[in-house]
mmCIF file of C-alpha atoms in Angstrom:
data_model
loop_
_atom_site.group_PDB
_atom_site.id
_atom_site.type_symbol
_atom_site.label_atom_id
_atom_site.label_comp_id
_atom_site.label_asym_id
_atom_site.label_seq_id
_atom_site.Cartn_x
_atom_site.Cartn_y
_atom_site.Cartn_z
ATOM 1 C CA MET A 1 234.439 140.629 159.569
ATOM 2 C CA GLY A 2 232.156 142.488 161.958
ATOM 3 C CA LYS A 3 229.318 139.971 162.081
ATOM 4 C CA SER A 4 229.123 137.754 165.163
ATOM 5 C CA LEU A 5 229.751 134.038 164.649
ATOM 6 C CA MET A 6 227.404 133.288 167.558
ATOM 7 C CA LYS A 7 224.515 135.287 166.032
ATOM 8 C CA ASN A 8 225.249 133.837 162.598
ATOM 9 C CA SER A 9 225.277 130.340 164.081
ATOM 10 C CA ILE A 10 221.910 130.898 165.779
ATOM 11 C CA TYR A 11 220.348 132.304 162.576
ATOM 12 C CA ASN A 12 221.846 129.551 160.414
ATOM 13 C CA ILE A 13 220.686 126.853 162.824
ATOM 14 C CA LEU A 14 217.237 128.399 162.638
ATOM 15 C CA TYR A 15 217.458 128.386 158.845
ATOM 16 C CA LYS A 16 218.678 124.764 158.717
ATOM 17 C CA VAL A 17 216.011 123.687 161.218
ATOM 18 C CA VAL A 18 213.320 125.236 159.102
ATOM 19 C CA THR A 19 214.829 123.724 155.939
ATOM 20 C CA ALA A 20 215.053 120.306 157.554
ATOM 21 C CA LEU A 21 211.665 120.385 159.277
ATOM 22 C CA TYR A 22 209.757 121.575 156.228
ATOM 23 C CA PRO A 23 210.163 118.360 154.260
ATOM 24 C CA LEU A 24 209.457 116.362 157.476
ATOM 25 C CA PHE A 25 206.159 118.155 158.141
ATOM 26 C CA ALA A 26 205.291 118.109 154.431
ATOM 27 C CA VAL A 27 206.136 114.451 154.012
ATOM 28 C CA THR A 28 204.368 113.511 157.264
ATOM 29 C CA TYR A 29 201.109 115.040 156.041
ATOM 30 C CA VAL A 30 201.451 113.975 152.444
ATOM 31 C CA SER A 31 202.570 110.391 153.148
ATOM 32 C CA HIS A 32 199.323 109.567 154.991
ATOM 33 C CA ILE A 33 197.387 110.693 151.898
ATOM 34 C CA LEU A 34 199.550 109.648 148.921
ATOM 35 C CA LEU A 35 200.885 106.459 150.620
ATOM 36 C CA ALA A 36 204.127 104.757 149.664
ATOM 37 C CA GLU A 37 203.552 104.203 145.930
ATOM 38 C CA LYS A 38 202.680 107.796 144.971
ATOM 39 C CA MET A 39 205.336 109.167 147.316
ATOM 40 C CA GLY A 40 207.837 106.908 145.534
ATOM 41 C CA MET A 41 206.769 108.304 142.126
ATOM 42 C CA VAL A 42 207.322 111.933 143.253
ATOM 43 C CA SER A 43 210.568 111.083 145.035
ATOM 44 C CA TYR A 44 211.972 109.390 141.965
ATOM 45 C CA ALA A 45 211.075 112.375 139.788
ATOM 46 C CA GLN A 46 212.750 114.712 142.240
ATOM 47 C CA ASN A 47 215.754 112.438 142.271
ATOM 48 C CA ILE A 48 216.168 112.637 138.475
ATOM 49 C CA VAL A 49 215.739 116.434 138.498
ATOM 50 C CA SER A 50 218.415 116.768 141.194
ATOM 51 C CA TYR A 51 221.154 115.670 138.796
ATOM 52 C CA PHE A 52 220.223 118.373 136.310
ATOM 53 C CA ALA A 53 219.895 120.999 139.061
ATOM 54 C CA VAL A 54 223.456 120.265 140.101
ATOM 55 C CA ILE A 55 224.750 120.671 136.535
ATOM 56 C CA ALA A 56 222.776 123.924 136.230
ATOM 57 C CA ALA A 57 224.375 125.310 139.381
ATOM 58 C CA LEU A 58 227.877 124.134 138.374
ATOM 59 C CA GLY A 59 230.138 124.594 141.375
ATOM 60 C CA ILE A 60 228.939 128.191 141.909
ATOM 61 C CA PRO A 61 227.177 127.712 145.267
ATOM 62 C CA THR A 62 230.416 126.672 146.912
ATOM 63 C CA TYR A 63 232.788 128.782 144.824
ATOM 64 C CA GLY A 64 230.624 131.887 145.116
ATOM 65 C CA ILE A 65 230.510 131.803 148.921
ATOM 66 C CA ARG A 66 234.339 131.761 149.113
ATOM 67 C CA GLU A 67 234.803 134.490 146.434
ATOM 68 C CA ILE A 68 232.222 136.801 147.964
ATOM 69 C CA ALA A 69 233.447 136.249 151.501
ATOM 70 C CA VAL A 70 236.988 137.543 150.757
ATOM 71 C CA ARG A 71 235.485 140.601 148.938
ATOM 72 C CA SER A 72 232.568 141.261 151.242
ATOM 73 C CA ASN A 73 233.905 144.636 152.413
ATOM 74 C CA ASN A 74 234.369 146.051 148.873
ATOM 75 C CA LYS A 75 231.117 146.673 146.994
ATOM 76 C CA ASN A 76 232.755 147.098 143.582
ATOM 77 C CA LYS A 77 234.793 143.903 143.810
ATOM 78 C CA ARG A 78 231.945 141.771 145.106
ATOM 79 C CA SER A 79 229.575 143.193 142.451
ATOM 80 C CA GLN A 80 232.098 142.317 139.710
ATOM 81 C CA VAL A 81 232.285 138.707 140.927
ATOM 82 C CA PHE A 82 228.513 138.519 141.326
ATOM 83 C CA TRP A 83 227.751 139.514 137.712
ATOM 84 C CA GLU A 84 230.429 137.191 136.294
ATOM 85 C CA LEU A 85 229.078 134.231 138.249
ATOM 86 C CA PHE A 86 225.451 135.204 137.528
ATOM 87 C CA ILE A 87 226.131 135.093 133.748
ATOM 88 C CA ILE A 88 227.858 131.703 134.003
ATOM 89 C CA ASN A 89 224.852 130.422 136.013
ATOM 90 C CA PHE A 90 222.422 131.720 133.378
ATOM 91 C CA ILE A 91 224.233 129.874 130.564
ATOM 92 C CA SER A 92 224.561 126.602 132.465
ATOM 93 C CA THR A 93 220.920 126.632 133.607
ATOM 94 C CA THR A 94 219.740 127.120 130.020
ATOM 95 C CA ILE A 95 221.857 124.163 128.834
ATOM 96 C CA SER A 96 220.522 121.933 131.660
ATOM 97 C CA ILE A 97 216.924 122.795 130.878
ATOM 98 C CA VAL A 98 217.320 121.894 127.212
ATOM 99 C CA ILE A 99 218.994 118.547 128.042
ATOM 100 C CA TYR A 100 216.369 117.753 130.646
ATOM 101 C CA LEU A 101 213.490 118.450 128.218
ATOM 102 C CA VAL A 102 215.131 116.251 125.562
ATOM 103 C CA LEU A 103 215.396 113.438 128.152
ATOM 104 C CA ILE A 104 211.783 113.490 129.418
ATOM 105 C CA PHE A 105 210.416 113.678 125.891
ATOM 106 C CA SER A 106 212.524 110.796 124.574
ATOM 107 C CA VAL A 107 212.495 108.177 127.380
ATOM 108 C CA ASN A 108 209.325 106.115 127.687
ATOM 109 C CA ARG A 109 209.413 105.861 131.478
ATOM 110 C CA PHE A 110 209.353 109.625 131.792
ATOM 111 C CA LEU A 111 206.845 110.105 128.991
ATOM 112 C CA GLU A 112 204.349 107.875 130.856
ATOM 113 C CA ASN A 113 204.216 110.537 133.579
ATOM 114 C CA LYS A 114 205.259 113.564 131.580
ATOM 115 C CA ILE A 115 203.360 116.146 133.571
ATOM 116 C CA LEU A 116 204.987 115.101 136.859
ATOM 117 C CA TYR A 117 208.479 115.423 135.334
ATOM 118 C CA GLU A 118 207.593 118.782 133.773
ATOM 119 C CA ILE A 119 206.470 120.070 137.164
ATOM 120 C CA ALA A 120 209.478 118.641 138.996
ATOM 121 C CA GLY A 121 211.703 120.276 136.362
ATOM 122 C CA LEU A 122 210.674 123.712 137.596
ATOM 123 C CA GLN A 123 213.388 123.257 140.181
ATOM 124 C CA ILE A 124 215.962 123.596 137.385
ATOM 125 C CA PHE A 125 214.191 126.707 136.023
ATOM 126 C CA PHE A 126 214.345 128.493 139.430
ATOM 127 C CA ASN A 127 218.105 128.077 139.371
ATOM 128 C CA TYR A 128 218.188 131.105 137.095
ATOM 129 C CA LEU A 129 217.489 133.104 140.274
ATOM 130 C CA ASN A 130 219.678 131.110 142.625
ATOM 131 C CA VAL A 131 222.025 133.603 144.380
ATOM 132 C CA ASP A 132 221.951 132.150 147.885
ATOM 133 C CA TRP A 133 225.721 131.815 147.696
ATOM 134 C CA PHE A 134 226.024 135.633 147.592
ATOM 135 C CA TYR A 135 224.036 136.087 150.877
ATOM 136 C CA GLN A 136 226.039 133.316 152.587
ATOM 137 C CA GLY A 137 229.321 134.895 151.468
ATOM 138 C CA MET A 138 228.068 138.192 152.949
ATOM 139 C CA GLU A 139 227.085 136.291 156.160
ATOM 140 C CA GLU A 140 223.539 137.539 155.894
ATOM 141 C CA TYR A 141 222.161 134.641 157.863
ATOM 142 C CA LYS A 142 219.458 136.665 159.591
ATOM 143 C CA TYR A 143 217.871 137.485 156.249
ATOM 144 C CA ILE A 144 218.359 133.935 154.935
ATOM 145 C CA SER A 145 216.600 132.431 157.994
ATOM 146 C CA LEU A 146 213.673 134.833 158.068
ATOM 147 C CA ARG A 147 213.101 134.539 154.320
ATOM 148 C CA SER A 148 213.121 130.777 154.534
ATOM 149 C CA ILE A 149 210.650 130.690 157.386
ATOM 150 C CA ILE A 150 208.144 132.835 155.452
ATOM 151 C CA VAL A 151 208.381 130.789 152.257
ATOM 152 C CA LYS A 152 208.192 127.414 154.054
ATOM 153 C CA LEU A 153 205.201 128.465 156.169
ATOM 154 C CA VAL A 154 203.282 129.539 153.059
ATOM 155 C CA SER A 155 204.158 126.184 151.412
ATOM 156 C CA LEU A 156 203.010 124.233 154.480
ATOM 157 C CA ILE A 157 199.688 126.086 154.547
ATOM 158 C CA ALA A 158 199.236 125.275 150.841
ATOM 159 C CA LEU A 159 199.540 121.497 151.366
ATOM 160 C CA PRO A 160 196.233 120.790 153.192
ATOM 161 C CA LEU A 161 194.500 123.254 150.847
ATOM 162 C CA THR A 162 195.521 121.255 147.743
ATOM 163 C CA ILE A 163 196.221 117.622 148.682
ATOM 164 C CA HIS A 164 193.246 115.516 149.677
ATOM 165 C CA SER A 165 193.661 112.200 147.792
ATOM 166 C CA GLN A 166 196.283 110.076 146.072
ATOM 167 C CA ASP A 167 195.452 111.779 142.753
ATOM 168 C CA ASP A 168 196.843 115.069 144.145
ATOM 169 C CA TYR A 169 200.465 113.964 143.967
ATOM 170 C CA LEU A 170 201.125 116.566 141.186
ATOM 171 C CA TRP A 171 200.181 119.347 143.628
ATOM 172 C CA TYR A 172 202.816 118.025 146.067
ATOM 173 C CA ALA A 173 205.480 118.155 143.374
ATOM 174 C CA MET A 174 204.416 121.671 142.454
ATOM 175 C CA ILE A 175 204.435 123.011 146.019
ATOM 176 C CA TYR A 176 207.915 121.473 146.619
ATOM 177 C CA CYS A 177 209.289 123.379 143.592
ATOM 178 C CA LEU A 178 207.595 126.648 144.557
ATOM 179 C CA ALA A 179 209.137 126.446 148.060
ATOM 180 C CA ILE A 180 212.529 126.528 146.351
ATOM 181 C CA GLY A 181 211.543 129.150 143.853
ATOM 182 C CA GLY A 182 210.122 131.453 146.516
ATOM 183 C CA ASN A 183 213.514 131.727 148.211
ATOM 184 C CA ASN A 184 215.186 132.613 144.926
ATOM 185 C CA ILE A 185 212.608 135.268 144.045
ATOM 186 C CA PHE A 186 213.198 136.978 147.396
ATOM 187 C CA ASN A 187 216.960 136.877 146.823
ATOM 188 C CA ILE A 188 216.824 138.581 143.444
ATOM 189 C CA ILE A 189 214.428 141.324 144.635
ATOM 190 C CA ARG A 190 216.745 142.212 147.506
ATOM 191 C CA ILE A 191 220.113 141.907 145.718
ATOM 192 C CA ARG A 192 220.191 145.556 144.560
ATOM 193 C CA LYS A 193 220.959 146.590 148.149
ATOM 194 C CA TYR A 194 224.371 144.898 147.955
ATOM 195 C CA ILE A 195 225.653 145.228 144.415
ATOM 196 C CA CYS A 196 226.133 147.838 141.701
ATOM 197 C CA LYS A 197 226.866 147.801 137.998
ATOM 198 C CA PRO A 198 230.198 146.235 137.108
ATOM 199 C CA ARG A 199 232.968 148.845 136.816
ATOM 200 C CA LYS A 200 235.192 146.611 134.643
ATOM 201 C CA LYS A 201 234.665 144.316 131.675
ATOM 202 C CA ILE A 202 232.910 141.080 132.554
ATOM 203 C CA ARG A 203 235.383 138.182 132.428
ATOM 204 C CA VAL A 204 233.933 134.756 133.052
ATOM 205 C CA ILE A 205 236.807 132.608 131.821
ATOM 206 C CA LYS A 206 239.019 133.232 134.883
ATOM 207 C CA HIS A 207 236.355 131.475 137.060
ATOM 208 C CA LEU A 208 235.875 128.454 134.880
ATOM 209 C CA LYS A 209 238.783 126.293 136.127
ATOM 210 C CA SER A 210 237.716 126.486 139.795
ATOM 211 C CA ILE A 211 234.044 126.154 138.881
ATOM 212 C CA ALA A 212 234.823 123.107 136.716
ATOM 213 C CA ILE A 213 236.608 121.457 139.624
ATOM 214 C CA LEU A 214 233.737 122.234 141.982
ATOM 215 C CA LEU A 215 231.267 121.052 139.387
ATOM 216 C CA MET A 216 233.040 117.721 139.437
ATOM 217 C CA VAL A 217 232.752 117.779 143.217
ATOM 218 C CA SER A 218 229.045 118.670 143.021
ATOM 219 C CA ILE A 219 228.306 115.959 140.470
ATOM 220 C CA ALA A 220 230.221 113.379 142.470
ATOM 221 C CA VAL A 221 228.486 114.415 145.715
ATOM 222 C CA GLU A 222 225.063 114.392 144.011
ATOM 223 C CA ILE A 223 225.646 110.961 142.489
ATOM 224 C CA TYR A 224 226.873 109.806 145.869
ATOM 225 C CA ALA A 225 223.825 111.167 147.620
ATOM 226 C CA MET A 226 221.179 110.175 145.050
ATOM 227 C CA ILE A 227 222.445 107.009 143.360
ATOM 228 C CA ASP A 228 220.912 104.680 145.858
ATOM 229 C CA THR A 229 217.424 106.086 145.187
ATOM 230 C CA THR A 230 218.093 106.029 141.459
ATOM 231 C CA MET A 231 219.200 102.422 141.542
ATOM 232 C CA LEU A 232 216.287 101.395 143.777
ATOM 233 C CA GLY A 233 213.994 102.902 141.160
ATOM 234 C CA ILE A 234 215.633 100.734 138.528
ATOM 235 C CA PHE A 235 215.671 97.463 140.480
ATOM 236 C CA CYS A 236 212.636 97.868 142.776
ATOM 237 C CA ASP A 237 209.047 99.212 142.756
ATOM 238 C CA ASP A 238 207.770 102.684 143.678
ATOM 239 C CA GLN A 239 206.768 101.584 147.190
ATOM 240 C CA THR A 240 210.317 100.569 147.996
ATOM 241 C CA VAL A 241 211.612 103.879 146.699
ATOM 242 C CA GLY A 242 209.012 105.707 148.847
ATOM 243 C CA CYS A 243 210.013 103.820 152.019
ATOM 244 C CA TYR A 244 213.745 104.389 151.438
ATOM 245 C CA SER A 245 213.285 108.070 150.538
ATOM 246 C CA ASN A 246 211.244 108.834 153.659
ATOM 247 C CA ALA A 247 213.819 107.142 155.916
ATOM 248 C CA MET A 248 216.581 109.135 154.205
ATOM 249 C CA LYS A 249 214.642 112.372 154.618
ATOM 250 C CA LEU A 250 214.571 111.844 158.415
ATOM 251 C CA THR A 251 218.302 111.313 158.710
ATOM 252 C CA ARG A 252 219.046 114.204 156.341
ATOM 253 C CA MET A 253 216.889 116.411 158.546
ATOM 254 C CA VAL A 254 219.124 115.655 161.527
ATOM 255 C CA ASN A 255 222.263 115.946 159.410
ATOM 256 C CA THR A 256 221.227 119.384 158.136
ATOM 257 C CA MET A 257 220.604 120.757 161.610
ATOM 258 C CA ALA A 258 223.798 119.280 163.054
ATOM 259 C CA ALA A 259 225.817 120.580 160.147
ATOM 260 C CA ALA A 260 224.425 124.124 160.407
ATOM 261 C CA ILE A 261 227.406 125.194 162.568
ATOM 262 C CA GLY A 262 229.818 124.005 159.884
ATOM 263 C CA ALA A 263 228.007 125.942 157.192
ATOM 264 C CA VAL A 264 228.361 129.201 159.173
ATOM 265 C CA LEU A 265 232.119 128.578 159.485
ATOM 266 C CA PHE A 266 232.751 128.413 155.764
ATOM 267 C CA PRO A 267 232.970 132.168 154.988
ATOM 268 C CA ARG A 268 234.940 132.817 158.159
ATOM 269 C CA LEU A 269 237.333 129.933 157.447
ATOM 270 C CA SER A 270 237.931 131.357 153.976
ATOM 271 C CA VAL A 271 238.991 134.704 155.466
ATOM 272 C CA ILE A 272 241.168 133.095 158.135
ATOM 273 C CA PHE A 273 242.925 130.869 155.621
ATOM 274 C CA ASN A 274 243.440 133.862 153.342
ATOM 275 C CA ASN A 275 245.139 135.577 156.279
ATOM 276 C CA ASN A 276 247.368 132.426 156.765
ATOM 277 C CA ASP A 277 246.450 131.967 160.430
ATOM 278 C CA LYS A 278 246.736 128.175 160.792
ATOM 279 C CA ARG A 279 246.253 128.139 164.596
ATOM 280 C CA GLU A 280 242.949 129.954 164.510
ATOM 281 C CA PHE A 281 241.856 127.826 161.507
ATOM 282 C CA ASN A 282 242.546 124.634 163.445
ATOM 283 C CA GLU A 283 240.784 125.884 166.596
ATOM 284 C CA LEU A 284 237.680 126.918 164.673
ATOM 285 C CA VAL A 285 237.384 123.597 162.883
ATOM 286 C CA ASN A 286 237.766 121.632 166.088
ATOM 287 C CA LYS A 287 235.200 123.762 167.887
ATOM 288 C CA GLY A 288 232.764 123.223 164.986
ATOM 289 C CA ILE A 289 233.266 119.403 165.059
ATOM 290 C CA LYS A 290 232.685 119.228 168.812
ATOM 291 C CA ILE A 291 229.459 121.238 168.696
ATOM 292 C CA MET A 292 228.079 119.214 165.782
ATOM 293 C CA LEU A 293 228.800 115.891 167.459
ATOM 294 C CA VAL A 294 226.979 117.007 170.592
ATOM 295 C CA ILE A 295 223.879 117.174 168.405
ATOM 296 C CA ALA A 296 224.621 114.211 166.148
ATOM 297 C CA PHE A 297 225.367 111.393 168.663
ATOM 298 C CA PRO A 298 222.163 111.701 170.812
ATOM 299 C CA ALA A 299 220.066 112.140 167.635
ATOM 300 C CA ALA A 300 221.496 108.960 166.145
ATOM 301 C CA VAL A 301 220.846 106.911 169.276
ATOM 302 C CA GLY A 302 217.307 108.323 169.603
ATOM 303 C CA MET A 303 216.438 107.450 166.015
ATOM 304 C CA ILE A 304 217.743 103.883 166.374
ATOM 305 C CA VAL A 305 215.883 103.231 169.639
ATOM 306 C CA CYS A 306 212.637 104.823 168.548
ATOM 307 C CA SER A 307 212.703 103.943 164.829
ATOM 308 C CA HIS A 308 209.443 101.968 164.795
ATOM 309 C CA SER A 309 207.508 104.685 166.613
ATOM 310 C CA ILE A 310 209.004 107.447 164.476
ATOM 311 C CA ILE A 311 208.113 105.768 161.185
ATOM 312 C CA THR A 312 204.552 104.860 162.301
ATOM 313 C CA ILE A 313 203.752 108.283 163.740
ATOM 314 C CA PHE A 314 205.226 110.335 160.871
ATOM 315 C CA PHE A 315 204.420 108.252 157.832
ATOM 316 C CA GLY A 316 201.880 105.519 158.738
ATOM 317 C CA ASN A 317 201.825 101.761 158.582
ATOM 318 C CA SER A 318 202.301 101.605 154.810
ATOM 319 C CA PHE A 319 205.962 102.644 155.433
ATOM 320 C CA ALA A 320 206.811 99.770 157.804
ATOM 321 C CA GLU A 321 209.632 98.760 155.459
ATOM 322 C CA SER A 322 211.372 102.044 156.439
ATOM 323 C CA VAL A 323 212.095 100.907 160.035
ATOM 324 C CA PRO A 324 215.227 98.745 159.444
ATOM 325 C CA ILE A 325 216.422 101.272 156.830
ATOM 326 C CA LEU A 326 216.171 104.110 159.339
ATOM 327 C CA LYS A 327 218.172 102.171 161.926
ATOM 328 C CA ILE A 328 221.075 101.719 159.499
ATOM 329 C CA LEU A 329 220.972 105.277 158.153
ATOM 330 C CA ALA A 330 220.954 106.718 161.649
ATOM 331 C CA LEU A 331 224.382 105.233 162.211
ATOM 332 C CA MET A 332 225.630 107.593 159.482
ATOM 333 C CA ILE A 333 224.607 110.821 161.236
ATOM 334 C CA PRO A 334 227.819 111.473 163.343
ATOM 335 C CA VAL A 335 229.993 110.529 160.349
ATOM 336 C CA VAL A 336 228.076 112.654 157.820
ATOM 337 C CA VAL A 337 228.270 115.879 159.878
ATOM 338 C CA CYS A 338 232.016 115.509 160.206
ATOM 339 C CA ASN A 339 232.356 114.813 156.514
ATOM 340 C CA THR A 340 230.337 117.935 155.685
ATOM 341 C CA LEU A 341 232.762 120.148 157.610
ATOM 342 C CA LEU A 342 236.021 118.346 156.614
ATOM 343 C CA GLY A 343 235.163 117.961 152.977
ATOM 344 C CA GLY A 344 232.793 120.724 151.938
ATOM 345 C CA GLN A 345 234.419 123.402 154.187
ATOM 346 C CA VAL A 346 237.981 122.503 155.079
ATOM 347 C CA LEU A 347 239.224 120.962 151.808
ATOM 348 C CA VAL A 348 237.456 123.567 149.676
ATOM 349 C CA THR A 349 238.684 126.446 151.824
ATOM 350 C CA THR A 350 242.281 125.204 151.692
ATOM 351 C CA ASN A 351 242.134 124.881 147.874
ATOM 352 C CA GLN A 352 242.156 121.094 147.940
ATOM 353 C CA GLU A 353 239.081 120.681 145.704
ATOM 354 C CA ASP A 354 240.929 118.032 143.684
ATOM 355 C CA LYS A 355 241.302 115.860 146.844
ATOM 356 C CA TYR A 356 237.659 116.473 147.650
ATOM 357 C CA VAL A 357 236.787 115.144 144.160
ATOM 358 C CA ILE A 358 238.986 112.102 144.544
ATOM 359 C CA THR A 359 237.431 111.247 147.915
ATOM 360 C CA VAL A 360 233.857 111.565 146.758
ATOM 361 C CA ILE A 361 234.516 109.620 143.520
ATOM 362 C CA ILE A 362 236.059 106.735 145.448
ATOM 363 C CA ALA A 363 233.158 106.658 147.910
ATOM 364 C CA SER A 364 230.614 106.959 145.066
ATOM 365 C CA ALA A 365 232.234 104.107 143.121
ATOM 366 C CA VAL A 366 232.105 101.858 146.198
ATOM 367 C CA ASN A 367 228.455 102.885 146.726
ATOM 368 C CA VAL A 368 227.478 102.106 143.116
ATOM 369 C CA ILE A 369 229.263 98.708 143.078
ATOM 370 C CA LEU A 370 227.706 97.655 146.390
ATOM 371 C CA ASN A 371 224.251 98.776 145.254
ATOM 372 C CA ALA A 372 224.546 96.943 141.925
ATOM 373 C CA LEU A 373 225.597 93.746 143.674
ATOM 374 C CA PHE A 374 223.101 93.674 146.511
ATOM 375 C CA ILE A 375 220.003 95.797 145.748
ATOM 376 C CA PRO A 376 218.576 93.140 143.330
ATOM 377 C CA LYS A 377 218.840 90.513 146.074
ATOM 378 C CA PHE A 378 218.301 92.432 149.375
ATOM 379 C CA GLY A 379 216.481 95.633 148.358
ATOM 380 C CA ALA A 380 216.506 98.891 150.226
ATOM 381 C CA THR A 381 218.351 97.610 153.337
ATOM 382 C CA SER A 382 221.469 96.837 151.299
ATOM 383 C CA ALA A 383 221.317 100.368 149.817
ATOM 384 C CA ALA A 384 221.387 101.799 153.360
ATOM 385 C CA ILE A 385 224.396 99.618 154.324
ATOM 386 C CA ALA A 386 226.225 100.691 151.150
ATOM 387 C CA SER A 387 225.681 104.347 152.070
ATOM 388 C CA LEU A 388 227.074 103.782 155.547
ATOM 389 C CA ILE A 389 230.195 102.053 154.259
ATOM 390 C CA SER A 390 230.771 104.848 151.728
ATOM 391 C CA GLU A 391 230.517 107.549 154.444
ATOM 392 C CA ILE A 392 233.105 105.739 156.530
ATOM 393 C CA ILE A 393 235.469 105.676 153.564
ATOM 394 C CA ASP A 394 234.811 109.408 153.156
ATOM 395 C CA ILE A 395 235.802 110.356 156.695
ATOM 396 C CA ILE A 396 239.035 108.299 156.575
ATOM 397 C CA LEU A 397 240.186 110.044 153.412
ATOM 398 C CA TYR A 398 239.066 113.514 154.550
ATOM 399 C CA LEU A 399 241.009 113.177 157.765
ATOM 400 C CA TYR A 400 244.080 112.118 155.802
ATOM 401 C CA PHE A 401 243.925 115.042 153.350
ATOM 402 C CA ALA A 402 243.082 117.608 156.031
ATOM 403 C CA ARG A 403 245.889 116.576 158.354
ATOM 404 C CA LYS A 404 248.124 119.526 157.444
ATOM 405 C CA TYR A 405 245.538 122.046 158.658
ATOM 406 C CA VAL A 406 243.465 120.237 161.257
ATOM 407 C CA LYS A 407 244.899 118.433 164.258
#
């Protein structure tokens, strides 16, 4: 591939920084107005929608990057794959929307705040236009970063114009969804530059096996990432959910920025593995891990030491419960960034999706069991500890499964 890894890394870091900082700036402003209870309501609605968004996307975001990357130099071949995956995505999104609507109109908890769940559900609708995987497979990180900056800036400007009191929590949910939808609209408008009409008959069945496996991965990862918030919503009040969600947003911001290097490596690793160059594959993975840890370790220490000041400055005194949660979650940062590369990149690239699924299912099961046992007694702090233990289990299994390719 002719594109520079260094330039792609810079653009992707910029993209990830914007993606990570947007919710931080948004939540910082909104938290001081909506306070913990309303923030918890919106966070829980977004949490529920996330499960359906994953089902709508199937495993296409990961599978699509790999398939486009190995065909990036052939317009006809990449166009064929694009249209086949786009059709699959259209069908799965339609099914997810129908199931989601049935859920929110049949469960009393959701009916009580029906408008909030309808607005949050727009995130699923915008998945019809989700073709980010195509641009990542083409390594178009310059476009991805510039597009994201424009959309996020517009969204940030909209926040102070629409949110002035606790009653404006619906506007926050709406702007959050439009920030996602804006990216997807840009993608579809620009896609004609890279694809043409399919030259062969559309065949979607050949993709279903790999997509099904990656769907299992996506569902397992999503359950693993979101189950703590879901269970807190079941066992605790909205304020506790809000405090936990905000602390998690801070650590995910750092994780996203540190893992930006790994995300850039995925298309390149797919090509290298396809060329059967194990030495270069190993060197690239090791280089990525070293760079990510240089960011992750200082960030984790800084968040632990300054946790009280960080929470107070960003979210206000109503989120004091977030301080001990943030200290625990910060310990996860170095582990999470390594897991992102070893699992989401290395195992998927080397066609070990089944081992990826096994690892995430085991970690998720441990997380659910620990949450069920301790959240009713100890609340959000126990959910953070359960997440940390699960991440440690993840990295042990990833290192074991990746040992053939990564020394």
